[in-house]
PDB file of C-alpha atoms in Angstrom:
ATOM      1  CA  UNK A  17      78.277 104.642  95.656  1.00  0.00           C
ATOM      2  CA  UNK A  18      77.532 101.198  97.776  1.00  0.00           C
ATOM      3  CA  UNK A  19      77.687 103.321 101.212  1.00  0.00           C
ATOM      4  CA  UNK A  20      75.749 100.752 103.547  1.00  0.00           C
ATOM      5  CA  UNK A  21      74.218 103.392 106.056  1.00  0.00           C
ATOM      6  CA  UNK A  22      72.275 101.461 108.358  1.00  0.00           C
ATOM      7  CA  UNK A  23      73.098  97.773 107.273  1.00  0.00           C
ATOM      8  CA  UNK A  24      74.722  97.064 110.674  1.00  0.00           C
ATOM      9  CA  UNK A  25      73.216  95.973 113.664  1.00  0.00           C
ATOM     10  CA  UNK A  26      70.526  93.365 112.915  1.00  0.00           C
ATOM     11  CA  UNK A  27      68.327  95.210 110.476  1.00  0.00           C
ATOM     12  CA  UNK A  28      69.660  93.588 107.359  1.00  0.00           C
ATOM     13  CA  UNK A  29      67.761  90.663 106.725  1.00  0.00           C
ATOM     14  CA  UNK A  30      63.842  90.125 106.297  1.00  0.00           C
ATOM     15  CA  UNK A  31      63.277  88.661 109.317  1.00  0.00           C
ATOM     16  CA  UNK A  32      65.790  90.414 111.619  1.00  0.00           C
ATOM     17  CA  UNK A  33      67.572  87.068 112.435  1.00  0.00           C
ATOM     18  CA  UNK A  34      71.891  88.130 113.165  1.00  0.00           C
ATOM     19  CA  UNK A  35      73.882  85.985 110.488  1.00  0.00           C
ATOM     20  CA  UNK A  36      75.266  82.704 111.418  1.00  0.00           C
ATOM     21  CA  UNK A  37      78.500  83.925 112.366  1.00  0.00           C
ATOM     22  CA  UNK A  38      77.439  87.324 114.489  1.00  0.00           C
ATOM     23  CA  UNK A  39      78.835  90.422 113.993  1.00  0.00           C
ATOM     24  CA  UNK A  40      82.527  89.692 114.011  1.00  0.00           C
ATOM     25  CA  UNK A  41      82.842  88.604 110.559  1.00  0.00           C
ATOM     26  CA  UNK A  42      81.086  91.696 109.495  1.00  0.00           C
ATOM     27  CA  UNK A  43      83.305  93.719 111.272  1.00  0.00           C
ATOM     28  CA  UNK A  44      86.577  92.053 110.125  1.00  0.00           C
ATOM     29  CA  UNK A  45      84.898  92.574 106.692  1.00  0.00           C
ATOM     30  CA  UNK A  46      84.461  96.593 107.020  1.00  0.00           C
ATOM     31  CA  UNK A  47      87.759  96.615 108.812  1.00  0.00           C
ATOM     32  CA  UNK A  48      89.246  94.723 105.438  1.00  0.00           C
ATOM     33  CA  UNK A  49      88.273  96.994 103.367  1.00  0.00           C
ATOM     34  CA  UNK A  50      89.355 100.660 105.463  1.00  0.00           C
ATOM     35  CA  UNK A  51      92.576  98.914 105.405  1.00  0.00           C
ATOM     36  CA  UNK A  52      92.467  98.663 101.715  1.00  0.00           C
ATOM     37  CA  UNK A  53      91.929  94.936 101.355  1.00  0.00           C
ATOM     38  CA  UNK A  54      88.608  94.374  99.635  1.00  0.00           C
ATOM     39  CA  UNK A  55      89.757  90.858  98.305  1.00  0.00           C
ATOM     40  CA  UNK A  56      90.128  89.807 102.142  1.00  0.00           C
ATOM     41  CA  UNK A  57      86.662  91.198 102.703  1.00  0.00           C
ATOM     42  CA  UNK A  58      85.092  89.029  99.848  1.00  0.00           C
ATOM     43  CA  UNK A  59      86.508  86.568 101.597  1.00  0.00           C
ATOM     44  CA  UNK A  60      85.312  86.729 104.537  1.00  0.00           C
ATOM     45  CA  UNK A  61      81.306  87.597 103.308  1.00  0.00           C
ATOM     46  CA  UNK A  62      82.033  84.601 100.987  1.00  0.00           C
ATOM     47  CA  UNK A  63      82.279  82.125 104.133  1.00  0.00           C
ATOM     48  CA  UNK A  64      79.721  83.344 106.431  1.00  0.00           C
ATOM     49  CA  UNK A  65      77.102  83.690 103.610  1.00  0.00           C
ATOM     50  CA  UNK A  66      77.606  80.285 102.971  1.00  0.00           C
ATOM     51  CA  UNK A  67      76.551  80.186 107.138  1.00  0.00           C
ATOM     52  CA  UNK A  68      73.542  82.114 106.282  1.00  0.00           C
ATOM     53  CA  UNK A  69      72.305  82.580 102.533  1.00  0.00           C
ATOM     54  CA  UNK A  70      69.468  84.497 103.501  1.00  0.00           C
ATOM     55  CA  UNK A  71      70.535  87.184 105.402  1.00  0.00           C
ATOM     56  CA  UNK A  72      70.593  90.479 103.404  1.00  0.00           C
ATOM     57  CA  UNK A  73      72.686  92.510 105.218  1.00  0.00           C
ATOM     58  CA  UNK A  74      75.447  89.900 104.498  1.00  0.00           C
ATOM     59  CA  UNK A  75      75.282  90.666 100.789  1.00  0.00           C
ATOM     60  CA  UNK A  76      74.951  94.456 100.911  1.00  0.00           C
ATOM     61  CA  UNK A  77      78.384  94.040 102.857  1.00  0.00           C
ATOM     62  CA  UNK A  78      79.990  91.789  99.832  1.00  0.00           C
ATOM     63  CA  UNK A  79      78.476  94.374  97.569  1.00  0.00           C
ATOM     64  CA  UNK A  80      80.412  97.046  99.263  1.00  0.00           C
ATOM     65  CA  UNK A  81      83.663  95.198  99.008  1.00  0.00           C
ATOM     66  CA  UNK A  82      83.021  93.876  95.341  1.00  0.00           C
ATOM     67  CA  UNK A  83      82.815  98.444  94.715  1.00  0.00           C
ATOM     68  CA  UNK A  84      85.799  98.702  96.150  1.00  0.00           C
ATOM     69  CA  UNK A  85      87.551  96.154  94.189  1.00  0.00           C
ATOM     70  CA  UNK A  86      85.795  97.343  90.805  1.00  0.00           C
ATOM     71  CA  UNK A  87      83.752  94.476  90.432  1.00  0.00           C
ATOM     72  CA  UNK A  88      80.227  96.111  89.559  1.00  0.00           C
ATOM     73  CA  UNK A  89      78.883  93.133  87.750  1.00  0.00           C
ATOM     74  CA  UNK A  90      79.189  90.941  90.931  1.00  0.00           C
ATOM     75  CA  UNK A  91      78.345  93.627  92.928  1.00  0.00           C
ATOM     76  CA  UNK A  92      74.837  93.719  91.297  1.00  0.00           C
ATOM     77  CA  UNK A  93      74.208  90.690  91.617  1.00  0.00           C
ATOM     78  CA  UNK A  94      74.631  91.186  95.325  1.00  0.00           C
ATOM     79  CA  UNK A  95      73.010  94.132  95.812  1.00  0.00           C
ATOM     80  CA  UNK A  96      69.608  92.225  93.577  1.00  0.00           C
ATOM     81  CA  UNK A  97      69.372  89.473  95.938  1.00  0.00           C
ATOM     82  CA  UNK A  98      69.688  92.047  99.499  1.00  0.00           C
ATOM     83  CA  UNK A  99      66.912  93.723  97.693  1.00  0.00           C
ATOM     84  CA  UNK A 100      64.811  90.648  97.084  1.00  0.00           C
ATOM     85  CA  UNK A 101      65.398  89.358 100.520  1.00  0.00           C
ATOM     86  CA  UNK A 102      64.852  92.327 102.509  1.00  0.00           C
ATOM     87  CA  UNK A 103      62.317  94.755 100.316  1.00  0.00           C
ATOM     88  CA  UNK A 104      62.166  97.205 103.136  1.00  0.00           C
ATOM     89  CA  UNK A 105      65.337  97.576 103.472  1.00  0.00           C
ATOM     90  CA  UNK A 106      66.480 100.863 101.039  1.00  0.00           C
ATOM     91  CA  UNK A 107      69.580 100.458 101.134  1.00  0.00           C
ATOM     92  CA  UNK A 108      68.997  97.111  99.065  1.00  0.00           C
ATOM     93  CA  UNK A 109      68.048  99.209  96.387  1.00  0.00           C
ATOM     94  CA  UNK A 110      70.339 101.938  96.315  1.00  0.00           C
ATOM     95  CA  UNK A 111      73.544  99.365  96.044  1.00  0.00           C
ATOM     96  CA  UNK A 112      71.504  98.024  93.230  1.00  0.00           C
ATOM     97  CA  UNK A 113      70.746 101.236  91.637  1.00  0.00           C
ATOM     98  CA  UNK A 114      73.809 102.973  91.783  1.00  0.00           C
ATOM     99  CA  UNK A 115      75.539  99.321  90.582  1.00  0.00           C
ATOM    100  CA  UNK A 116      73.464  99.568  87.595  1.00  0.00           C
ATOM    101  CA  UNK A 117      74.170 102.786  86.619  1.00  0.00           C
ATOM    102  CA  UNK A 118      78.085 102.285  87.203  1.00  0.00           C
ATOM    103  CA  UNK A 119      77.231 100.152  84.339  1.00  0.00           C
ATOM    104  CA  UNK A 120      75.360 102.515  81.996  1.00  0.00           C
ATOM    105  CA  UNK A 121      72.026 100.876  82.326  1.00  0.00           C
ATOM    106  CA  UNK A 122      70.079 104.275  83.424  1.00  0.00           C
ATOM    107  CA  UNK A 123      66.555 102.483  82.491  1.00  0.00           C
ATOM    108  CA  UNK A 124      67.071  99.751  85.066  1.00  0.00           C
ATOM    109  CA  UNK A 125      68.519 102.228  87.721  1.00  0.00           C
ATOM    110  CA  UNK A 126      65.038 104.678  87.141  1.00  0.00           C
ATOM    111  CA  UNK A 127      63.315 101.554  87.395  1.00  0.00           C
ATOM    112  CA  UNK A 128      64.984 100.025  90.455  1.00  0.00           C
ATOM    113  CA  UNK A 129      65.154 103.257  92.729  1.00  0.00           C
ATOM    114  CA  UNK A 130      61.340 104.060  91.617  1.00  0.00           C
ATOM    115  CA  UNK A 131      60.590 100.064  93.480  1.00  0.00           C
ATOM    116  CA  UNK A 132      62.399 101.363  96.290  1.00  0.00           C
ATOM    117  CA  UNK A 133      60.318 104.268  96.751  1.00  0.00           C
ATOM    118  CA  UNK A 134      57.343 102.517  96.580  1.00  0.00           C
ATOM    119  CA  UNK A 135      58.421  99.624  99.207  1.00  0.00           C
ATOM    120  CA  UNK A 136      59.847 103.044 101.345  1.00  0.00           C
ATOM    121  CA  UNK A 137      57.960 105.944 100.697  1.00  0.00           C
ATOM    122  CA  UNK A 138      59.707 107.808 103.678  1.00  0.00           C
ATOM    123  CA  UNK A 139      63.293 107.360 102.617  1.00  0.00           C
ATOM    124  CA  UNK A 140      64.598 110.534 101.352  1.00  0.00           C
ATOM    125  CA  UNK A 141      67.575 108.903  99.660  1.00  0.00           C
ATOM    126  CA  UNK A 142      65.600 106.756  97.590  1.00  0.00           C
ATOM    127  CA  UNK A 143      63.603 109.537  96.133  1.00  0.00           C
ATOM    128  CA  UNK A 144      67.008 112.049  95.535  1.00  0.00           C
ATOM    129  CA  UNK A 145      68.278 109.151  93.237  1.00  0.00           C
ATOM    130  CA  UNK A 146      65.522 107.986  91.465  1.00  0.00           C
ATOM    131  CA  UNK A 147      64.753 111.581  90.548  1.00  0.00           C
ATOM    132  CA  UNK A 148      68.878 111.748  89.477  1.00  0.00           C
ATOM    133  CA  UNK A 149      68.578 108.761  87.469  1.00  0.00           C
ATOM    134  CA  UNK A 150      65.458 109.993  85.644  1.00  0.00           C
ATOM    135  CA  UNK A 151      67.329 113.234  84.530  1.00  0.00           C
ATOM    136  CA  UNK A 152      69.455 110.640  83.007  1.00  0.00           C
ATOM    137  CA  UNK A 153      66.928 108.693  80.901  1.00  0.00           C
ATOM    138  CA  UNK A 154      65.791 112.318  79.929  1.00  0.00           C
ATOM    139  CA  UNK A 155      69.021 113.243  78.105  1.00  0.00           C
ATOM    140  CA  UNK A 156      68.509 110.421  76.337  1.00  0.00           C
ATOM    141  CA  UNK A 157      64.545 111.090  75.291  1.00  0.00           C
ATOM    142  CA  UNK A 158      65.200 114.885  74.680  1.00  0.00           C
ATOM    143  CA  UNK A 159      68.007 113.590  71.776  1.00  0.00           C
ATOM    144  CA  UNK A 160      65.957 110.563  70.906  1.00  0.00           C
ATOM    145  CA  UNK A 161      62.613 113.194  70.350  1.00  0.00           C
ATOM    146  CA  UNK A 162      65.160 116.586  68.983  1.00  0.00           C
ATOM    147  CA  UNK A 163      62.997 118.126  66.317  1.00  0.00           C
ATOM    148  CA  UNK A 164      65.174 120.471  65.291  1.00  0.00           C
ATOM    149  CA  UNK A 165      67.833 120.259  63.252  1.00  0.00           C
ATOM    150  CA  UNK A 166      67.478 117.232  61.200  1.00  0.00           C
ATOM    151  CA  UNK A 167      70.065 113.800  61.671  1.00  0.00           C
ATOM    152  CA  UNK A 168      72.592 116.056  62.679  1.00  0.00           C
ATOM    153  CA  UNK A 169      71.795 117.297  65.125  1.00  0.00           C
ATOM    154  CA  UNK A 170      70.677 114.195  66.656  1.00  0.00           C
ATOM    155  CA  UNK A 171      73.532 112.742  66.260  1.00  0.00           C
ATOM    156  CA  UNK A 172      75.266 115.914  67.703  1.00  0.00           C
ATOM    157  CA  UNK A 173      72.494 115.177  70.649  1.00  0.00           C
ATOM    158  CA  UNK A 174      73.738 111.713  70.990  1.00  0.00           C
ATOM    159  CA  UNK A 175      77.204 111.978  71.014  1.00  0.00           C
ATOM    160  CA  UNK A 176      76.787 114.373  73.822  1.00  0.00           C
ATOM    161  CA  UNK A 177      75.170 112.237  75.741  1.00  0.00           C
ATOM    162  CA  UNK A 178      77.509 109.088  74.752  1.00  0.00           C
ATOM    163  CA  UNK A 179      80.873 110.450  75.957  1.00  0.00           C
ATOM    164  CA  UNK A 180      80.698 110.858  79.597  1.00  0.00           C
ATOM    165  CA  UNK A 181      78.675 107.393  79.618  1.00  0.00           C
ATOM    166  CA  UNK A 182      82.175 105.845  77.150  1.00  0.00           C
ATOM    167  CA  UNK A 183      84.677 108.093  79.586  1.00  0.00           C
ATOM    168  CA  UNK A 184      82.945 106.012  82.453  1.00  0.00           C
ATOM    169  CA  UNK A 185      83.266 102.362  80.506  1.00  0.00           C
ATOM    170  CA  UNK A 186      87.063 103.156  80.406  1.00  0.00           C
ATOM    171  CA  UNK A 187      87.114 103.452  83.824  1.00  0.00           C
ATOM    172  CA  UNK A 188      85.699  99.971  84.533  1.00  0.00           C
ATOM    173  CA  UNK A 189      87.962  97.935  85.903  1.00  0.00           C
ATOM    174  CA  UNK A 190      86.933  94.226  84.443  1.00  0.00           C
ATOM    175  CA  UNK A 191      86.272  93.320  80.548  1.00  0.00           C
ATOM    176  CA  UNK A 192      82.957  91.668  81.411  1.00  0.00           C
ATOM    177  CA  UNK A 193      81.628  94.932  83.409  1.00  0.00           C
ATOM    178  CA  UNK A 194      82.755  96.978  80.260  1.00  0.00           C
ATOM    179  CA  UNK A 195      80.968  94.921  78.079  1.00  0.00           C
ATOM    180  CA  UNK A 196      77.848  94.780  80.200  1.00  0.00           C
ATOM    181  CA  UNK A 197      77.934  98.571  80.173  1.00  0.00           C
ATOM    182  CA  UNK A 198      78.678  98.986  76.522  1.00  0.00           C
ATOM    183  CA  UNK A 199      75.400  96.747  75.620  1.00  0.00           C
ATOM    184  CA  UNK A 200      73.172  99.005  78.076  1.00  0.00           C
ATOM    185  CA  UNK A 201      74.629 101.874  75.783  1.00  0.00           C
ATOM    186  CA  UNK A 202      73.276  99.955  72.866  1.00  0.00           C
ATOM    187  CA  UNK A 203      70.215  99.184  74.210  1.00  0.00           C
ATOM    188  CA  UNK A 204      69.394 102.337  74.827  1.00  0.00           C
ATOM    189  CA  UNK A 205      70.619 103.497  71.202  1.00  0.00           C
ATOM    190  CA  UNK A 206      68.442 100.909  70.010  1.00  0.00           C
ATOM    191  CA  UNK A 207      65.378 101.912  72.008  1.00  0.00           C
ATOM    192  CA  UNK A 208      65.484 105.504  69.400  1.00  0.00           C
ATOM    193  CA  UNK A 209      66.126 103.649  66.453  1.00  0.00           C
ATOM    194  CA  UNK A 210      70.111 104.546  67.073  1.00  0.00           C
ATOM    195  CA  UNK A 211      70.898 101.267  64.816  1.00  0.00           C
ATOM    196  CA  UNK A 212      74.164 102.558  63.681  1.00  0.00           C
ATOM    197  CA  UNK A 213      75.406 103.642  66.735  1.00  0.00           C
ATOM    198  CA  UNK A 214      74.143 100.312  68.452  1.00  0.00           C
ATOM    199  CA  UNK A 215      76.579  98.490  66.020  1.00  0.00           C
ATOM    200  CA  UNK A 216      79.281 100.459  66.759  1.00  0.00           C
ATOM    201  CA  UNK A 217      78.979  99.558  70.335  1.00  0.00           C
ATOM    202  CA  UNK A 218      77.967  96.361  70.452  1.00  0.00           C
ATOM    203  CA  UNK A 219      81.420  95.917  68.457  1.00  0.00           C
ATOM    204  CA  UNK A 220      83.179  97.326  71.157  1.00  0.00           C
ATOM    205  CA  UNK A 221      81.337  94.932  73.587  1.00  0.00           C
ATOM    206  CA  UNK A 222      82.339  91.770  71.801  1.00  0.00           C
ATOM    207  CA  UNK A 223      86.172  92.570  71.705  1.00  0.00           C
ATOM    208  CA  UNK A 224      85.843  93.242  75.783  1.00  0.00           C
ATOM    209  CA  UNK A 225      84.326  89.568  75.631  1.00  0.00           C
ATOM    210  CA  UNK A 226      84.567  88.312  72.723  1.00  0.00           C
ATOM    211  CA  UNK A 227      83.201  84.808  74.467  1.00  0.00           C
ATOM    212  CA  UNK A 228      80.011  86.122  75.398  1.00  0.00           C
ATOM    213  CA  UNK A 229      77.251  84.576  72.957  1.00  0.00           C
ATOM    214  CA  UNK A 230      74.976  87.059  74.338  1.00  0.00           C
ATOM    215  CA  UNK A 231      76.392  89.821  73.062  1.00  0.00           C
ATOM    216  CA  UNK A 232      77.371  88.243  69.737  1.00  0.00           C
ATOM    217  CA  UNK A 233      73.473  87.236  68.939  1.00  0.00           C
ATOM    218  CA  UNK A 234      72.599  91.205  70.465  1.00  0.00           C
ATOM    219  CA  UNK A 235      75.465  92.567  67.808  1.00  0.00           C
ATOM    220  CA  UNK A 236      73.745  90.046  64.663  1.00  0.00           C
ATOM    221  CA  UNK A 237      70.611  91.635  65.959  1.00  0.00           C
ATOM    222  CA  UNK A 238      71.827  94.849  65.323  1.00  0.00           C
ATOM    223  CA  UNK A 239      72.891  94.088  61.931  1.00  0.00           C
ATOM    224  CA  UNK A 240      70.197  92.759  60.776  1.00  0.00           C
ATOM    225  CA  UNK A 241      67.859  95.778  61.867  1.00  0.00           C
ATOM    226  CA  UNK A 242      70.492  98.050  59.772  1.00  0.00           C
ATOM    227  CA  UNK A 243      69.831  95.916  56.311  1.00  0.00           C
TER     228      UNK A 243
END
């Protein structure tokens, strides 16, 4: 989902400057990860982004690694900052996008890919995913607004929704990514008055990290809206 298209060449950072090291890092990087070895790419973007911290393409490259390893969280984080750096770059926003919606957060993926149109209005990709990502959010509003047949079938409505999103959680590689992604399933429960169901998955989140303080104050939250 972190496919770099153009990122090569020069055209990843905001000002067009090549990274500290040149290409050849970059290169070692990509060939790291064909040959399987993601962890040596890491590597590798670790040391020549410490050359030059403000060169986007550089993180769009870790990005791709952190996919491959399973580290969406990190991979995020990455993608935010190539977006931030280089807003006219799309592919900034697509790594971001598609990382946030590895981790369930639909809202934030409508919302990023809809930036990216607006900074590149031309880029077809862009627009394919930010209409893909708000069919998503609309699964959610059509069993957040269903009229017809009472709690039941709302809850009918959101279970269908809720099982691919859980079948892709157990998928995630790291604790803290499956946490993250089981609060943006909350959130979004809790954004239709889905208290109950919030609960139940904030629960989950805590025992992925039960250290996070975040998601313990999110889960009291949620108990308190259900007295």
């Amino acid at each position: 989902p972190c496919d770099d298209g153009g990122s090569g060449g020069g055209g990843g950072n905001g000002n067009g400057r090549e990274s500290a090291l040149g290409l050849g890092g970059v290169e070692y990087a990509r060939e790291a990860v064909r040959l399987g070895r993601p962890e040596t790419a890491v590597r590798i973007l670790d040391r020549e982004i410490g050359g030059a911290s403000t060169d986007a393409r550089l993180y769009l490259e870790r990005c791709n690694a952190l996919v491959s390893l399973g580290e969406h969280g990190r991979a995020l984080e990455d993608a935010h900052t190539a977006s931030y750096l280089a807003p006219k770059t799309p592919q900034g926003f697509l790594h971001k996008g598609n990382a946030q919606i590895a981790l369930c957060d639909h809202d934030g993926a409508m919302a990023t890919f809809q930036l990216g149109c607006v900074a590149n209005p031309s880029d077809k990709e862009l627009r394919e995913a930010w209409f893909s990502a708000k069919e998503m959010c609309r699964t959610w509003r059509r069993a957040g607004k269903m009229a017809l047949g009472g709690e039941r079938a709302r809850i009918q409505a959101f279970e269908a929704a809720r099982e691919p999103c859980l079948s892709q959680v157990s998928g995630l590689a790291r604790a803290e990514d499956r946490a993250a992604a089981l609060k943006n399933l909350a959130r979004v429960h809790v954004k239709w008055g889905r208290h109950t169901e919030a609960r139940t998955l904030l629960d989950a989140a805590v025992r992925e990290a039960p250290a996070d303080m975040h998601l313990r104050y999110a889960r009291a939250e949620a108990n308190m809206a259900l007295e």
